[in-house]
Amino acid sequence: GALVYQYPRRTICKSGTSMRMECQAVGFQATSVAWYRQSPQKTFELIALSTVNSAIKYEQNFTQEKFPISHPNLSFSSMTVLNAYLEDRGLYLCGARGDSGNTLYFGEGSRLIVV
Amino acid sequence: TQTVSQSDAHVTVFEGDSVELRCNYSYGGSIYLSWYIQHHGRGLQFLLKYYSGNPVVQGVNGFEAEFSKSDSSFHLRKASVHWSDSAVYFCAVRDRGSALGRLHFGAGTQLIVIP
């Protein structure tokens, strides 16, 4: 089956420092990856959409300078939250889709806690 | 503008009861509909999806959902719930013309199953 692994599951970082999170697709080739953030109030925000060999498209209010993403191959993507502050807290979810089908499979998320 | 409405923030039932979690959407074009489950502190697990054909779709763990174009609905049902079904359930909609990772989520319905 299609599995998406995310690492780390949780990070506590000091305000102003950075956190890098990884996303690994297992059992399928992740041609498209979507990074979301779930706020403490449980709402979802799309950060960016990444397709291998194409430019990464960031949503309004999210920038490459703040959330640089790498999607070097069909099984791996990473995102960094630079200079994290309280408003960056939340659960960062990676959703990956393969060539066939229209289902987005999500990982367990990487939770960012900023102190 | 796409909107996804989950009218019930919380639903409480006893183990063995049937349950229906409501999802209504507002969009005039062709869409994909899906349901995800999120257990406490975890990521999103895909349950089922609809994009064409039989309006009743089967998912994992005995869940099913029925698409109704006339009602603009995609309600999730289960005939007999188990305590382990306690979680937050999210309905998601995607415009068929938009990028595959661009999902619009409802606010979620927390299902509480009393053993």
Coordinates of C-alpha atoms in Angstrom, one line a residue:
Chain A
G1 CA 0.0 0.0 0.0
A2 CA 0.9 3.6 -0.2
L3 CA 2.6 4.9 2.9
V4 CA 4.1 8.3 3.8
Y5 CA 6.6 8.7 6.5
Q6 CA 7.4 12.0 8.2
Y7 CA 10.3 12.7 10.4
P8 CA 10.7 14.0 13.1
R9 CA 7.3 13.5 14.7
R10 CA 7.8 16.4 17.1
T11 CA 10.3 19.2 17.6
I12 CA 10.6 21.8 20.3
C13 CA 12.7 24.7 19.2
K14 CA 13.6 28.1 20.5
S15 CA 12.0 31.1 19.0
G16 CA 14.1 32.3 16.0
T17 CA 15.7 28.9 15.3
S18 CA 14.9 26.6 12.4
M19 CA 13.4 23.2 12.0
R20 CA 13.8 20.8 9.1
M21 CA 11.3 18.1 8.4
E22 CA 11.4 15.2 6.0
C23 CA 8.8 13.2 4.0
Q24 CA 9.3 9.8 2.5
A25 CA 6.9 8.0 0.2
V26 CA 7.0 4.2 0.4
G27 CA 5.3 1.9 -2.0
F28 CA 4.7 4.5 -4.7
Q29 CA 6.4 7.3 -6.5
A30 CA 5.4 10.7 -5.2
T31 CA 5.2 12.8 -8.3
S32 CA 3.4 15.5 -6.4
V33 CA 3.8 16.6 -2.8
A34 CA 1.6 19.0 -0.9
W35 CA 2.8 20.5 2.4
Y36 CA 0.0 21.6 4.8
R37 CA 0.0 23.1 8.3
Q38 CA -2.7 22.3 10.7
S39 CA -3.1 25.0 13.3
P40 CA -3.8 24.3 17.0
Q41 CA -7.4 25.1 16.2
K42 CA -7.3 22.2 13.7
T43 CA -7.8 24.2 10.5
F44 CA -5.6 23.4 7.5
E45 CA -3.5 25.8 5.4
L46 CA -1.8 24.7 2.2
I47 CA 1.8 25.9 2.2
A48 CA 3.0 24.8 -1.2
L49 CA 2.6 22.2 -3.9
S50 CA 5.7 20.5 -5.3
T51 CA 6.0 18.4 -8.4
V52 CA 9.2 16.7 -9.4
N53 CA 11.0 18.6 -12.2
S54 CA 8.7 21.6 -11.8
A55 CA 8.8 24.8 -9.9
I56 CA 7.4 24.7 -6.4
K57 CA 4.3 26.8 -6.0
Y58 CA 3.8 28.6 -2.7
E59 CA 0.4 29.8 -1.5
Q60 CA -0.3 33.3 -0.4
N61 CA 1.3 34.1 3.0
F62 CA 4.0 31.4 2.5
T63 CA 7.3 32.0 0.9
Q64 CA 10.3 30.1 -0.2
E65 CA 12.5 32.3 2.0
K66 CA 10.6 31.2 5.1
F67 CA 9.7 27.6 4.1
P68 CA 12.3 26.3 1.6
I69 CA 11.2 23.0 0.1
S70 CA 13.3 20.3 -1.7
H71 CA 11.8 17.6 -3.8
P72 CA 14.8 15.9 -5.4
N73 CA 13.3 12.6 -6.4
L74 CA 10.1 10.6 -6.5
S75 CA 10.3 9.3 -3.0
F76 CA 11.6 12.2 -0.9
S77 CA 10.7 15.8 0.0
S78 CA 11.9 18.1 2.8
M79 CA 10.8 21.4 4.1
T80 CA 12.4 23.8 6.6
V81 CA 10.8 26.3 8.8
L82 CA 13.3 29.1 9.1
N83 CA 13.3 31.5 12.0
A84 CA 10.4 29.9 13.7
Y85 CA 8.1 32.0 15.9
L86 CA 5.0 31.3 17.9
E87 CA 2.7 31.8 14.9
D88 CA 4.5 28.9 13.1
R89 CA 3.4 26.4 15.7
G90 CA 1.3 23.5 14.4
L91 CA 1.3 20.1 12.8
Y92 CA 3.1 20.1 9.4
L93 CA 1.6 17.5 7.1
C94 CA 3.1 16.1 4.0
G95 CA 0.6 14.7 1.4
A96 CA 1.9 12.7 -1.5
R97 CA 0.3 11.5 -4.7
G98 CA 1.5 9.0 -7.2
D99 CA 1.2 9.0 -11.0
S100 CA -2.1 7.0 -10.9
G101 CA -5.1 7.8 -8.9
N102 CA -6.3 11.0 -7.4
T103 CA -5.7 10.3 -3.7
L104 CA -3.5 12.3 -1.5
Y105 CA -1.9 10.2 1.2
F106 CA -0.6 11.9 4.3
G107 CA 2.0 11.1 6.8
E108 CA 1.8 11.4 10.6
G109 CA 3.0 14.9 10.5
S110 CA 5.8 16.8 12.1
R111 CA 4.7 18.9 15.1
L112 CA 6.5 22.1 15.7
I113 CA 6.5 23.6 19.2
V114 CA 8.1 27.0 19.6
V115 CA 9.2 28.2 23.0
Chain B
T1 CA -15.2 29.9 -3.8
Q2 CA -15.3 26.4 -2.6
T3 CA -16.6 25.8 0.9
V4 CA -16.9 22.6 2.9
S5 CA -19.3 22.5 5.8
Q6 CA -19.3 19.9 8.5
S7 CA -22.3 21.0 10.6
D8 CA -21.6 18.9 13.6
A9 CA -18.5 19.8 15.6
H10 CA -19.1 16.8 17.9
V11 CA -21.0 13.6 17.6
T12 CA -21.3 11.2 20.6
V13 CA -22.6 7.6 20.2
F14 CA -22.4 4.3 22.0
E15 CA -20.3 1.4 20.7
G16 CA -22.4 -0.6 18.3
D17 CA -24.6 2.3 17.3
S18 CA -24.7 3.5 13.7
V19 CA -23.4 7.0 12.9
E20 CA -23.7 9.5 10.1
L21 CA -21.2 12.4 9.8
R22 CA -22.5 15.2 7.6
C23 CA -20.6 17.0 4.9
N24 CA -22.0 19.6 2.6
Y25 CA -20.1 21.5 0.0
S26 CA -20.6 24.6 -2.1
Y27 CA -19.1 24.4 -5.6
G28 CA -20.7 24.4 -9.0
G29 CA -18.1 22.4 -11.1
S30 CA -16.8 18.9 -11.1
I31 CA -15.1 17.9 -7.9
Y32 CA -13.4 15.1 -6.1
L33 CA -14.7 14.3 -2.5
S34 CA -12.9 12.5 0.2
W35 CA -12.9 11.7 3.9
Y36 CA -10.0 11.5 6.2
I37 CA -9.7 10.5 9.8
Q38 CA -7.3 12.0 12.4
H39 CA -6.8 10.2 15.6
H40 CA -5.5 12.4 18.5
G41 CA -2.0 13.6 17.9
R42 CA -1.7 11.8 14.6
G43 CA -1.7 12.5 10.9
L44 CA -4.5 12.2 8.4
Q45 CA -5.5 8.7 7.3
F46 CA -7.4 8.4 4.0
L47 CA -10.8 6.7 4.4
L48 CA -12.5 6.9 1.0
K49 CA -13.2 9.1 -2.1
Y50 CA -15.7 9.7 -4.8
Y51 CA -15.2 11.2 -8.2
S52 CA -17.7 9.4 -10.5
G53 CA -19.9 6.4 -10.9
N54 CA -21.8 4.7 -8.0
P55 CA -22.7 7.4 -5.6
V56 CA -22.1 5.1 -2.6
V57 CA -18.5 4.4 -2.0
Q58 CA -17.0 2.0 0.4
G59 CA -13.9 2.7 2.5
V60 CA -11.8 1.1 5.1
N61 CA -13.0 -0.2 8.4
G62 CA -16.6 -0.5 7.4
F63 CA -17.1 3.2 6.5
E64 CA -19.1 4.3 3.5
A65 CA -20.2 7.6 2.1
E66 CA -22.9 8.7 -0.3
F67 CA -22.6 11.5 -2.8
S68 CA -25.7 13.5 -3.6
K69 CA -25.5 16.1 -6.2
S70 CA -28.9 17.5 -5.5
D71 CA -28.1 18.0 -1.8
S72 CA -24.5 18.9 -2.4
S73 CA -23.6 16.4 0.2
F74 CA -21.1 13.6 0.9
H75 CA -22.1 12.1 4.3
L76 CA -20.0 9.5 5.9
R77 CA -21.7 6.5 7.6
K78 CA -20.9 3.4 9.6
A79 CA -23.4 0.8 10.6
S80 CA -21.8 -0.2 13.9
V81 CA -19.1 1.9 15.4
H82 CA -16.2 0.7 17.6
W83 CA -14.6 2.6 20.4
S84 CA -11.4 2.8 18.2
D85 CA -13.4 4.9 15.7
S86 CA -13.2 7.8 18.1
A87 CA -11.3 10.5 16.2
V88 CA -11.8 13.7 14.2
Y89 CA -13.2 13.2 10.7
F90 CA -12.5 15.7 7.9
C91 CA -14.3 16.0 4.7
A92 CA -12.3 17.4 1.8
V93 CA -13.1 18.7 -1.7
R94 CA -10.9 19.3 -4.7
D95 CA -11.9 21.0 -7.9
R96 CA -11.0 18.7 -10.7
G97 CA -9.4 21.5 -12.6
S98 CA -7.1 22.4 -9.8
A99 CA -3.8 21.0 -8.7
L100 CA -4.0 17.6 -7.2
G101 CA -2.7 18.6 -3.8
R102 CA -5.1 21.5 -3.4
L103 CA -7.8 20.2 -1.0
H104 CA -10.4 22.3 0.8
F105 CA -11.1 20.8 4.2
G106 CA -14.1 21.1 6.4
A107 CA -13.7 22.1 10.1
G108 CA -13.9 18.5 11.2
T109 CA -16.3 16.4 13.3
Q110 CA -15.1 14.8 16.4
L111 CA -16.7 11.4 16.9
I112 CA -16.8 10.2 20.4
V113 CA -17.7 6.5 20.9
I114 CA -18.6 5.5 24.4
P115 CA -17.7 1.8 25.1

